[in-house]
């Protein structure tokens, strides 16, 4: 007698049988437009300078940055986030090179905007840490603490000079209380209602920033634990999120990405504005180092981490692999 039916009757593996099947039923898809390239431009160098801790990433010259921006356009990514690296002698306690219209970041913004026009979102890091001789994200008071409200005045000026230099989007990353509202007001006061604000809403005090310090030539003394968020806290991020939205943020971001996917998912569930995540230097360096040792499959590891960030709720991802991945996806 023939017996029909078998156990198990439901077999999810049927939907994993071939690459075409897996592609058809994939719940999360990466697209070049999801990606934003962070890029560094250094004052006073004739050739790009490799960043030791980030193989494949460089501190650009003005010319090589323009080429990188054109390459980003061709790859179909959405934006480029610029970080300026001034000459050491240009750093001071107030970070004045960060608000000098002829400072390296403003010059680079004009260069890139002239190169790509509106074909690529030209985004600027709005923070003082690259430009201060003490390496903190704001100005210090008499006791050596970051002065929140005095720093906001500097951020307002930075926003205006970056907008004048051509930034489509400014990214305040200093984690000062009230920074989004002050920056929005400063932009509106000069008639730049068109410039968007990407809020670094949840920026954690992380060990994974290490290679970035080399990338920007950081002069940091001490740490940033009094203004960046404690890695132990999640609800605090939702409080920061509510404040940023109330103050006028157009987009919000979680940084770092990989160690904070739970925070990213909570933020994405809570808002109806675009949510970004920054796959930071330490995340990049770990995969590159492990791949160099032959311990992981580099390409699979890159795509897996980016897919995980997208699956957790990121609309856009800042990653140093943006152009490489976009080229593969296309």
mmCIF file of N, CA and C in Angstrom, residues 117-252:
data_model
loop_
_atom_site.group_PDB
_atom_site.id
_atom_site.type_symbol
_atom_site.label_atom_id
_atom_site.label_comp_id
_atom_site.label_asym_id
_atom_site.label_seq_id
_atom_site.Cartn_x
_atom_site.Cartn_y
_atom_site.Cartn_z
ATOM 1 N N UNK A 117 28.301 68.593 -8.994
ATOM 2 C CA UNK A 117 27.033 69.317 -9.012
ATOM 3 C C UNK A 117 26.018 68.682 -8.083
ATOM 4 N N UNK A 118 24.859 68.365 -8.628
ATOM 5 C CA UNK A 118 23.811 67.724 -7.841
ATOM 6 C C UNK A 118 23.701 66.224 -8.131
ATOM 7 N N UNK A 119 24.694 65.657 -8.821
ATOM 8 C CA UNK A 119 24.658 64.234 -9.141
ATOM 9 C C UNK A 119 24.991 63.354 -7.951
ATOM 10 N N UNK A 120 25.551 63.958 -6.910
ATOM 11 C CA UNK A 120 25.934 63.256 -5.692
ATOM 12 C C UNK A 120 25.653 64.188 -4.531
ATOM 13 N N UNK A 121 25.085 63.679 -3.458
ATOM 14 C CA UNK A 121 24.894 64.513 -2.281
ATOM 15 C C UNK A 121 26.245 64.791 -1.644
ATOM 16 N N UNK A 122 26.584 66.057 -1.563
ATOM 17 C CA UNK A 122 27.839 66.465 -0.936
ATOM 18 C C UNK A 122 27.521 66.775 0.523
ATOM 19 N N UNK A 123 28.101 65.977 1.411
ATOM 20 C CA UNK A 123 27.775 66.027 2.835
ATOM 21 C C UNK A 123 29.026 66.408 3.613
ATOM 22 N N UNK A 124 28.839 67.104 4.719
ATOM 23 C CA UNK A 124 30.005 67.559 5.483
ATOM 24 C C UNK A 124 29.869 67.190 6.949
ATOM 25 N N UNK A 125 30.970 66.689 7.498
ATOM 26 C CA UNK A 125 31.026 66.460 8.937
ATOM 27 C C UNK A 125 31.058 67.814 9.635
ATOM 28 N N UNK A 126 30.118 68.021 10.532
ATOM 29 C CA UNK A 126 30.042 69.285 11.252
ATOM 30 C C UNK A 126 30.476 69.019 12.684
ATOM 31 N N UNK A 127 31.766 69.159 12.916
ATOM 32 C CA UNK A 127 32.337 68.915 14.243
ATOM 33 C C UNK A 127 33.697 69.599 14.304
ATOM 34 N N UNK A 128 34.164 69.865 15.507
ATOM 35 C CA UNK A 128 35.416 70.592 15.678
ATOM 36 C C UNK A 128 36.610 69.696 15.949
ATOM 37 N N UNK A 129 36.412 68.402 16.143
ATOM 38 C CA UNK A 129 37.498 67.566 16.662
ATOM 39 C C UNK A 129 38.706 67.508 15.741
ATOM 40 N N UNK A 130 38.483 67.572 14.411
ATOM 41 C CA UNK A 130 39.627 67.544 13.501
ATOM 42 C C UNK A 130 40.453 68.830 13.577
ATOM 43 N N UNK A 131 39.857 69.900 14.082
ATOM 44 C CA UNK A 131 40.459 71.227 13.979
ATOM 45 C C UNK A 131 40.972 71.774 15.305
ATOM 46 N N UNK A 132 40.690 71.102 16.414
ATOM 47 C CA UNK A 132 41.146 71.587 17.720
ATOM 48 C C UNK A 132 42.458 70.935 18.113
ATOM 49 N N UNK A 133 43.294 71.699 18.819
ATOM 50 C CA UNK A 133 44.583 71.154 19.235
ATOM 51 C C UNK A 133 44.446 70.171 20.392
ATOM 52 N N UNK A 134 43.286 70.155 21.063
ATOM 53 C CA UNK A 134 43.045 69.192 22.131
ATOM 54 C C UNK A 134 42.232 67.988 21.645
ATOM 55 N N UNK A 135 41.691 68.064 20.422
ATOM 56 C CA UNK A 135 41.020 66.930 19.816
ATOM 57 C C UNK A 135 39.597 66.684 20.245
ATOM 58 N N UNK A 136 39.048 67.565 21.083
ATOM 59 C CA UNK A 136 37.652 67.382 21.497
ATOM 60 C C UNK A 136 36.705 67.997 20.467
ATOM 61 N N UNK A 137 35.439 67.633 20.588
ATOM 62 C CA UNK A 137 34.436 68.045 19.607
ATOM 63 C C UNK A 137 33.879 69.433 19.869
ATOM 64 N N UNK A 138 34.422 70.113 20.844
ATOM 65 C CA UNK A 138 33.962 71.457 21.159
ATOM 66 C C UNK A 138 35.046 72.259 21.830
ATOM 67 N N UNK A 139 34.688 73.476 22.216
ATOM 68 C CA UNK A 139 35.637 74.323 22.935
ATOM 69 C C UNK A 139 35.605 73.969 24.414
ATOM 70 N N UNK A 140 36.706 74.206 25.092
ATOM 71 C CA UNK A 140 36.833 73.821 26.493
ATOM 72 C C UNK A 140 36.652 75.028 27.412
ATOM 73 N N UNK A 141 36.121 74.762 28.606
ATOM 74 C CA UNK A 141 36.009 75.829 29.599
ATOM 75 C C UNK A 141 37.301 75.905 30.410
ATOM 76 N N UNK A 142 37.310 76.745 31.436
ATOM 77 C CA UNK A 142 38.530 76.984 32.211
ATOM 78 C C UNK A 142 39.012 75.733 32.936
ATOM 79 N N UNK A 143 38.120 74.794 33.152
ATOM 80 C CA UNK A 143 38.495 73.565 33.850
ATOM 81 C C UNK A 143 38.773 72.412 32.891
ATOM 82 N N UNK A 144 38.803 72.703 31.605
ATOM 83 C CA UNK A 144 39.136 71.673 30.632
ATOM 84 C C UNK A 144 37.982 70.795 30.216
ATOM 85 N N UNK A 145 36.758 71.181 30.556
ATOM 86 C CA UNK A 145 35.578 70.422 30.144
ATOM 87 C C UNK A 145 35.003 71.021 28.863
ATOM 88 N N UNK A 146 34.346 70.187 28.065
ATOM 89 C CA UNK A 146 33.720 70.701 26.853
ATOM 90 C C UNK A 146 32.525 71.570 27.242
ATOM 91 N N UNK A 147 32.557 72.809 26.790
ATOM 92 C CA UNK A 147 31.512 73.784 27.095
ATOM 93 C C UNK A 147 30.409 73.648 26.041
ATOM 94 N N UNK A 148 29.289 73.075 26.433
ATOM 95 C CA UNK A 148 28.222 72.761 25.488
ATOM 96 C C UNK A 148 27.734 73.994 24.738
ATOM 97 N N UNK A 149 27.361 75.041 25.461
ATOM 98 C CA UNK A 149 26.703 76.173 24.817
ATOM 99 C C UNK A 149 27.673 77.037 24.017
ATOM 100 N N UNK A 150 28.910 77.147 24.486
ATOM 101 C CA UNK A 150 29.918 77.863 23.696
ATOM 102 C C UNK A 150 30.215 77.090 22.408
ATOM 103 N N UNK A 151 30.171 75.786 22.493
ATOM 104 C CA UNK A 151 30.391 74.955 21.302
ATOM 105 C C UNK A 151 29.267 75.127 20.291
ATOM 106 N N UNK A 152 28.034 75.290 20.773
ATOM 107 C CA UNK A 152 26.915 75.488 19.855
ATOM 108 C C UNK A 152 27.109 76.734 18.996
ATOM 109 N N UNK A 153 27.693 77.766 19.572
ATOM 110 C CA UNK A 153 27.955 78.978 18.782
ATOM 111 C C UNK A 153 28.928 78.674 17.648
ATOM 112 N N UNK A 154 29.915 77.849 17.917
ATOM 113 C CA UNK A 154 30.873 77.468 16.879
ATOM 114 C C UNK A 154 30.191 76.596 15.818
ATOM 115 N N UNK A 155 29.298 75.710 16.248
ATOM 116 C CA UNK A 155 28.591 74.846 15.300
ATOM 117 C C UNK A 155 27.695 75.671 14.372
ATOM 118 N N UNK A 156 27.067 76.691 14.911
ATOM 119 C CA UNK A 156 26.222 77.547 14.076
ATOM 120 C C UNK A 156 27.048 78.184 12.963
ATOM 121 N N UNK A 157 28.226 78.664 13.313
ATOM 122 C CA UNK A 157 29.106 79.272 12.310
ATOM 123 C C UNK A 157 29.579 78.227 11.303
ATOM 124 N N UNK A 158 29.912 77.041 11.802
ATOM 125 C CA UNK A 158 30.348 75.967 10.897
ATOM 126 C C UNK A 158 29.256 75.632 9.884
ATOM 127 N N UNK A 159 28.037 75.523 10.364
ATOM 128 C CA UNK A 159 26.923 75.182 9.468
ATOM 129 C C UNK A 159 26.819 76.201 8.339
ATOM 130 N N UNK A 160 26.953 77.458 8.681
ATOM 131 C CA UNK A 160 26.801 78.506 7.669
ATOM 132 C C UNK A 160 27.933 78.482 6.651
ATOM 133 N N UNK A 161 29.177 78.299 7.096
ATOM 134 C CA UNK A 161 30.281 78.296 6.129
ATOM 135 C C UNK A 161 30.251 77.033 5.279
ATOM 136 N N UNK A 162 29.805 75.899 5.854
ATOM 137 C CA UNK A 162 29.706 74.674 5.064
ATOM 138 C C UNK A 162 28.601 74.783 4.019
ATOM 139 N N UNK A 163 27.497 75.397 4.401
ATOM 140 C CA UNK A 163 26.428 75.621 3.421
ATOM 141 C C UNK A 163 26.906 76.545 2.307
ATOM 142 N N UNK A 164 27.586 77.609 2.665
ATOM 143 C CA UNK A 164 28.112 78.528 1.662
ATOM 144 C C UNK A 164 29.109 77.841 0.728
ATOM 145 N N UNK A 165 29.825 76.828 1.250
ATOM 146 C CA UNK A 165 30.811 76.117 0.449
ATOM 147 C C UNK A 165 30.197 75.063 -0.460
ATOM 148 N N UNK A 166 28.901 74.791 -0.273
ATOM 149 C CA UNK A 166 28.237 73.891 -1.201
ATOM 150 C C UNK A 166 27.674 72.613 -0.629
ATOM 151 N N UNK A 167 27.693 72.440 0.686
ATOM 152 C CA UNK A 167 27.157 71.215 1.275
ATOM 153 C C UNK A 167 25.655 71.114 1.029
ATOM 154 N N UNK A 168 25.222 69.964 0.522
ATOM 155 C CA UNK A 168 23.787 69.678 0.456
ATOM 156 C C UNK A 168 23.243 69.274 1.827
ATOM 157 N N UNK A 169 24.097 68.591 2.606
ATOM 158 C CA UNK A 169 23.710 68.024 3.901
ATOM 159 C C UNK A 169 24.830 68.301 4.887
ATOM 160 N N UNK A 170 24.483 68.735 6.104
ATOM 161 C CA UNK A 170 25.470 68.840 7.172
ATOM 162 C C UNK A 170 25.181 67.747 8.201
ATOM 163 N N UNK A 171 26.268 67.179 8.738
ATOM 164 C CA UNK A 171 26.135 66.082 9.695
ATOM 165 C C UNK A 171 26.750 66.436 11.031
ATOM 166 N N UNK A 172 25.987 67.038 11.940
ATOM 167 C CA UNK A 172 26.516 67.387 13.262
ATOM 168 C C UNK A 172 26.814 66.117 14.058
ATOM 169 N N UNK A 173 28.096 65.914 14.386
ATOM 170 C CA UNK A 173 28.492 64.664 15.025
ATOM 171 C C UNK A 173 29.022 64.824 16.436
ATOM 172 N N UNK A 174 28.940 66.037 16.988
ATOM 173 C CA UNK A 174 29.591 66.298 18.266
ATOM 174 C C UNK A 174 28.819 65.883 19.501
ATOM 175 N N UNK A 175 27.540 65.559 19.370
ATOM 176 C CA UNK A 175 26.697 65.148 20.496
ATOM 177 C C UNK A 175 26.583 66.224 21.572
ATOM 178 N N UNK A 176 26.468 67.481 21.134
ATOM 179 C CA UNK A 176 26.158 68.554 22.068
ATOM 180 C C UNK A 176 24.649 68.674 22.220
ATOM 181 N N UNK A 177 24.183 68.930 23.422
ATOM 182 C CA UNK A 177 22.753 69.121 23.654
ATOM 183 C C UNK A 177 22.284 70.361 22.909
ATOM 184 N N UNK A 178 21.202 70.228 22.138
ATOM 185 C CA UNK A 178 20.616 71.351 21.428
ATOM 186 C C UNK A 178 21.239 71.650 20.087
ATOM 187 N N UNK A 179 22.179 70.813 19.633
ATOM 188 C CA UNK A 179 22.927 71.167 18.417
ATOM 189 C C UNK A 179 22.050 71.225 17.171
ATOM 190 N N UNK A 180 21.052 70.366 17.063
ATOM 191 C CA UNK A 180 20.244 70.344 15.847
ATOM 192 C C UNK A 180 19.430 71.628 15.714
ATOM 193 N N UNK A 181 18.816 72.057 16.803
ATOM 194 C CA UNK A 181 18.026 73.281 16.756
ATOM 195 C C UNK A 181 18.855 74.498 16.411
ATOM 196 N N UNK A 182 20.030 74.600 17.010
ATOM 197 C CA UNK A 182 20.900 75.751 16.757
ATOM 198 C C UNK A 182 21.362 75.755 15.306
ATOM 199 N N UNK A 183 21.731 74.612 14.794
ATOM 200 C CA UNK A 183 22.210 74.520 13.414
ATOM 201 C C UNK A 183 21.082 74.804 12.427
ATOM 202 N N UNK A 184 19.892 74.281 12.699
ATOM 203 C CA UNK A 184 18.763 74.558 11.815
ATOM 204 C C UNK A 184 18.466 76.055 11.767
ATOM 205 N N UNK A 185 18.475 76.689 12.933
ATOM 206 C CA UNK A 185 18.237 78.137 12.971
ATOM 207 C C UNK A 185 19.322 78.901 12.219
ATOM 208 N N UNK A 186 20.576 78.483 12.396
ATOM 209 C CA UNK A 186 21.683 79.175 11.743
ATOM 210 C C UNK A 186 21.571 79.073 10.225
ATOM 211 N N UNK A 187 21.190 77.920 9.734
ATOM 212 C CA UNK A 187 21.026 77.752 8.289
ATOM 213 C C UNK A 187 19.857 78.590 7.764
ATOM 214 N N UNK A 188 18.765 78.570 8.501
ATOM 215 C CA UNK A 188 17.586 79.323 8.056
ATOM 216 C C UNK A 188 17.845 80.829 8.060
ATOM 217 N N UNK A 189 18.667 81.281 8.992
ATOM 218 C CA UNK A 189 18.953 82.714 9.082
ATOM 219 C C UNK A 189 19.685 83.242 7.855
ATOM 220 N N UNK A 190 20.413 82.381 7.159
ATOM 221 C CA UNK A 190 21.118 82.834 5.952
ATOM 222 C C UNK A 190 20.394 82.361 4.681
ATOM 223 N N UNK A 191 19.145 81.982 4.842
ATOM 224 C CA UNK A 191 18.335 81.596 3.693
ATOM 225 C C UNK A 191 18.672 80.237 3.116
ATOM 226 N N UNK A 192 19.252 79.342 3.921
ATOM 227 C CA UNK A 192 19.619 78.021 3.437
ATOM 228 C C UNK A 192 18.682 76.955 3.999
ATOM 229 N N UNK A 193 17.396 77.215 3.823
ATOM 230 C CA UNK A 193 16.400 76.234 4.240
ATOM 231 C C UNK A 193 16.510 74.936 3.449
ATOM 232 N N UNK A 194 17.220 74.993 2.298
ATOM 233 C CA UNK A 194 17.357 73.820 1.446
ATOM 234 C C UNK A 194 18.411 72.844 1.945
ATOM 235 N N UNK A 195 19.297 73.252 2.836
ATOM 236 C CA UNK A 195 20.354 72.368 3.336
ATOM 237 C C UNK A 195 19.763 71.458 4.412
ATOM 238 N N UNK A 196 19.927 70.157 4.225
ATOM 239 C CA UNK A 196 19.367 69.174 5.155
ATOM 240 C C UNK A 196 20.332 68.912 6.306
ATOM 241 N N UNK A 197 19.762 68.477 7.427
ATOM 242 C CA UNK A 197 20.550 68.145 8.617
ATOM 243 C C UNK A 197 20.414 66.651 8.907
ATOM 244 N N UNK A 198 21.537 65.956 8.845
ATOM 245 C CA UNK A 198 21.606 64.549 9.228
ATOM 246 C C UNK A 198 22.123 64.493 10.656
ATOM 247 N N UNK A 199 21.241 64.187 11.589
ATOM 248 C CA UNK A 199 21.602 64.188 13.005
ATOM 249 C C UNK A 199 22.316 62.896 13.381
ATOM 250 N N UNK A 200 23.493 63.034 13.985
ATOM 251 C CA UNK A 200 24.127 61.885 14.635
ATOM 252 C C UNK A 200 23.387 61.695 15.959
ATOM 253 N N UNK A 201 22.250 61.056 15.878
ATOM 254 C CA UNK A 201 21.346 60.987 17.028
ATOM 255 C C UNK A 201 21.890 60.109 18.134
ATOM 256 N N UNK A 202 22.353 58.936 17.773
ATOM 257 C CA UNK A 202 22.903 57.996 18.748
ATOM 258 C C UNK A 202 24.345 57.714 18.364
ATOM 259 N N UNK A 203 25.258 58.494 18.935
ATOM 260 C CA UNK A 203 26.677 58.293 18.679
ATOM 261 C C UNK A 203 27.324 57.838 19.985
ATOM 262 N N UNK A 204 27.754 56.597 19.975
ATOM 263 C CA UNK A 204 28.237 55.974 21.196
ATOM 264 C C UNK A 204 29.742 56.172 21.387
ATOM 265 N N UNK A 205 30.156 56.215 22.626
ATOM 266 C CA UNK A 205 31.570 56.271 22.975
ATOM 267 C C UNK A 205 32.139 54.871 22.779
ATOM 268 N N UNK A 206 32.795 54.665 21.642
ATOM 269 C CA UNK A 206 33.118 53.316 21.191
ATOM 270 C C UNK A 206 34.613 53.089 21.046
ATOM 271 N N UNK A 207 35.039 51.862 21.317
ATOM 272 C CA UNK A 207 36.422 51.459 21.073
ATOM 273 C C UNK A 207 36.722 51.329 19.595
ATOM 274 N N UNK A 208 35.674 51.261 18.766
ATOM 275 C CA UNK A 208 35.852 50.994 17.346
ATOM 276 C C UNK A 208 36.213 52.236 16.529
ATOM 277 N N UNK A 209 36.358 53.396 17.186
ATOM 278 C CA UNK A 209 36.779 54.598 16.476
ATOM 279 C C UNK A 209 38.297 54.668 16.269
ATOM 280 N N UNK A 210 39.039 53.731 16.817
ATOM 281 C CA UNK A 210 40.493 53.816 16.824
ATOM 282 C C UNK A 210 41.119 54.195 15.497
ATOM 283 N N UNK A 211 40.866 53.460 14.411
ATOM 284 C CA UNK A 211 41.504 53.815 13.137
ATOM 285 C C UNK A 211 41.117 55.191 12.619
ATOM 286 N N UNK A 212 39.919 55.652 12.961
ATOM 287 C CA UNK A 212 39.472 56.980 12.520
ATOM 288 C C UNK A 212 40.379 58.068 13.083
ATOM 289 N N UNK A 213 40.888 57.844 14.291
ATOM 290 C CA UNK A 213 41.755 58.845 14.910
ATOM 291 C C UNK A 213 42.995 59.065 14.054
ATOM 292 N N UNK A 214 43.523 57.967 13.480
ATOM 293 C CA UNK A 214 44.641 58.114 12.543
ATOM 294 C C UNK A 214 44.182 58.835 11.277
ATOM 295 N N UNK A 215 42.991 58.487 10.806
ATOM 296 C CA UNK A 215 42.500 59.040 9.537
ATOM 297 C C UNK A 215 42.371 60.550 9.575
ATOM 298 N N UNK A 216 41.993 61.103 10.727
ATOM 299 C CA UNK A 216 41.813 62.556 10.820
ATOM 300 C C UNK A 216 42.955 63.242 11.563
ATOM 301 N N UNK A 217 44.014 62.483 11.877
ATOM 302 C CA UNK A 217 45.139 63.085 12.591
ATOM 303 C C UNK A 217 44.726 63.647 13.932
ATOM 304 N N UNK A 218 43.940 62.887 14.680
ATOM 305 C CA UNK A 218 43.346 63.379 15.924
ATOM 306 C C UNK A 218 44.405 63.776 16.951
ATOM 307 N N UNK A 219 44.130 64.871 17.642
ATOM 308 C CA UNK A 219 44.982 65.335 18.734
ATOM 309 C C UNK A 219 44.310 65.089 20.084
ATOM 310 N N UNK A 220 43.414 64.119 20.140
ATOM 311 C CA UNK A 220 42.575 63.933 21.334
ATOM 312 C C UNK A 220 43.399 63.708 22.591
ATOM 313 N N UNK A 221 43.022 64.468 23.618
ATOM 314 C CA UNK A 221 43.564 64.280 24.951
ATOM 315 C C UNK A 221 42.398 63.867 25.852
ATOM 316 N N UNK A 222 42.522 62.708 26.487
ATOM 317 C CA UNK A 222 41.420 62.200 27.304
ATOM 318 C C UNK A 222 40.451 61.383 26.479
ATOM 319 N N UNK A 223 39.160 61.462 26.822
ATOM 320 C CA UNK A 223 38.144 60.713 26.089
ATOM 321 C C UNK A 223 36.897 61.569 25.921
ATOM 322 N N UNK A 224 35.887 60.994 25.291
ATOM 323 C CA UNK A 224 34.667 61.748 24.981
ATOM 324 C C UNK A 224 33.452 61.198 25.720
ATOM 325 N N UNK A 225 33.680 60.559 26.841
ATOM 326 C CA UNK A 225 32.599 59.872 27.535
ATOM 327 C C UNK A 225 31.575 60.818 28.151
ATOM 328 N N UNK A 226 31.937 62.103 28.324
ATOM 329 C CA UNK A 226 30.970 63.030 28.918
ATOM 330 C C UNK A 226 29.973 63.566 27.903
ATOM 331 N N UNK A 227 30.190 63.297 26.601
ATOM 332 C CA UNK A 227 29.206 63.766 25.628
ATOM 333 C C UNK A 227 28.764 62.693 24.647
ATOM 334 N N UNK A 228 29.608 61.736 24.305
ATOM 335 C CA UNK A 228 29.106 60.609 23.523
ATOM 336 C C UNK A 228 28.388 59.635 24.449
ATOM 337 N N UNK A 229 27.502 58.818 23.871
ATOM 338 C CA UNK A 229 26.633 57.988 24.699
ATOM 339 C C UNK A 229 27.343 56.776 25.278
ATOM 340 N N UNK A 230 26.852 56.359 26.432
ATOM 341 C CA UNK A 230 27.339 55.168 27.122
ATOM 342 C C UNK A 230 26.858 53.928 26.369
ATOM 343 N N UNK A 231 27.774 53.015 25.997
ATOM 344 C CA UNK A 231 27.353 51.811 25.278
ATOM 345 C C UNK A 231 26.322 50.963 26.009
ATOM 346 N N UNK A 232 26.159 51.165 27.300
ATOM 347 C CA UNK A 232 25.194 50.366 28.062
ATOM 348 C C UNK A 232 23.749 50.794 27.839
ATOM 349 N N UNK A 233 23.529 51.964 27.241
ATOM 350 C CA UNK A 233 22.189 52.557 27.236
ATOM 351 C C UNK A 233 21.520 52.499 25.872
ATOM 352 N N UNK A 234 20.224 52.137 25.892
ATOM 353 C CA UNK A 234 19.400 52.146 24.690
ATOM 354 C C UNK A 234 18.285 53.182 24.782
ATOM 355 N N UNK A 235 17.570 53.221 25.907
ATOM 356 C CA UNK A 235 16.460 54.177 26.038
ATOM 357 C C UNK A 235 16.950 55.614 25.892
ATOM 358 N N UNK A 236 18.189 55.850 26.317
ATOM 359 C CA UNK A 236 18.768 57.180 26.172
ATOM 360 C C UNK A 236 18.802 57.612 24.702
ATOM 361 N N UNK A 237 19.038 56.650 23.816
ATOM 362 C CA UNK A 237 19.051 56.970 22.379
ATOM 363 C C UNK A 237 17.679 57.414 21.901
ATOM 364 N N UNK A 238 16.641 56.801 22.435
ATOM 365 C CA UNK A 238 15.286 57.192 22.039
ATOM 366 C C UNK A 238 14.947 58.589 22.559
ATOM 367 N N UNK A 239 15.505 58.946 23.703
ATOM 368 C CA UNK A 239 15.329 60.313 24.206
ATOM 369 C C UNK A 239 16.051 61.305 23.295
ATOM 370 N N UNK A 240 17.289 60.977 22.914
ATOM 371 C CA UNK A 240 18.030 61.814 21.973
ATOM 372 C C UNK A 240 17.277 61.930 20.639
ATOM 373 N N UNK A 241 16.684 60.843 20.206
ATOM 374 C CA UNK A 241 15.933 60.826 18.958
ATOM 375 C C UNK A 241 14.765 61.806 19.012
ATOM 376 N N UNK A 242 14.010 61.762 20.095
ATOM 377 C CA UNK A 242 12.867 62.663 20.229
ATOM 378 C C UNK A 242 13.308 64.119 20.203
ATOM 379 N N UNK A 243 14.405 64.415 20.866
ATOM 380 C CA UNK A 243 14.907 65.788 20.895
ATOM 381 C C UNK A 243 15.366 66.239 19.515
ATOM 382 N N UNK A 244 16.101 65.381 18.806
ATOM 383 C CA UNK A 244 16.585 65.748 17.482
ATOM 384 C C UNK A 244 15.439 66.016 16.516
ATOM 385 N N UNK A 245 14.418 65.191 16.562
ATOM 386 C CA UNK A 245 13.271 65.395 15.677
ATOM 387 C C UNK A 245 12.531 66.678 16.028
ATOM 388 N N UNK A 246 12.379 66.928 17.309
ATOM 389 C CA UNK A 246 11.709 68.155 17.746
ATOM 390 C C UNK A 246 12.478 69.388 17.290
ATOM 391 N N UNK A 247 13.817 69.275 17.234
ATOM 392 C CA UNK A 247 14.651 70.413 16.860
ATOM 393 C C UNK A 247 14.791 70.580 15.352
ATOM 394 N N UNK A 248 14.277 69.624 14.569
ATOM 395 C CA UNK A 248 14.249 69.815 13.128
ATOM 396 C C UNK A 248 15.148 68.924 12.298
ATOM 397 N N UNK A 249 15.613 67.805 12.849
ATOM 398 C CA UNK A 249 16.449 66.891 12.071
ATOM 399 C C UNK A 249 15.665 66.352 10.882
ATOM 400 N N UNK A 250 16.315 66.323 9.721
ATOM 401 C CA UNK A 250 15.695 65.756 8.518
ATOM 402 C C UNK A 250 15.928 64.258 8.411
ATOM 403 N N UNK A 251 17.068 63.812 8.904
ATOM 404 C CA UNK A 251 17.448 62.411 8.918
ATOM 405 C C UNK A 251 18.172 62.150 10.233
ATOM 406 N N UNK A 252 18.188 60.889 10.658
ATOM 407 C CA UNK A 252 18.846 60.548 11.920
ATOM 408 C C UNK A 252 19.795 59.378 11.684
#
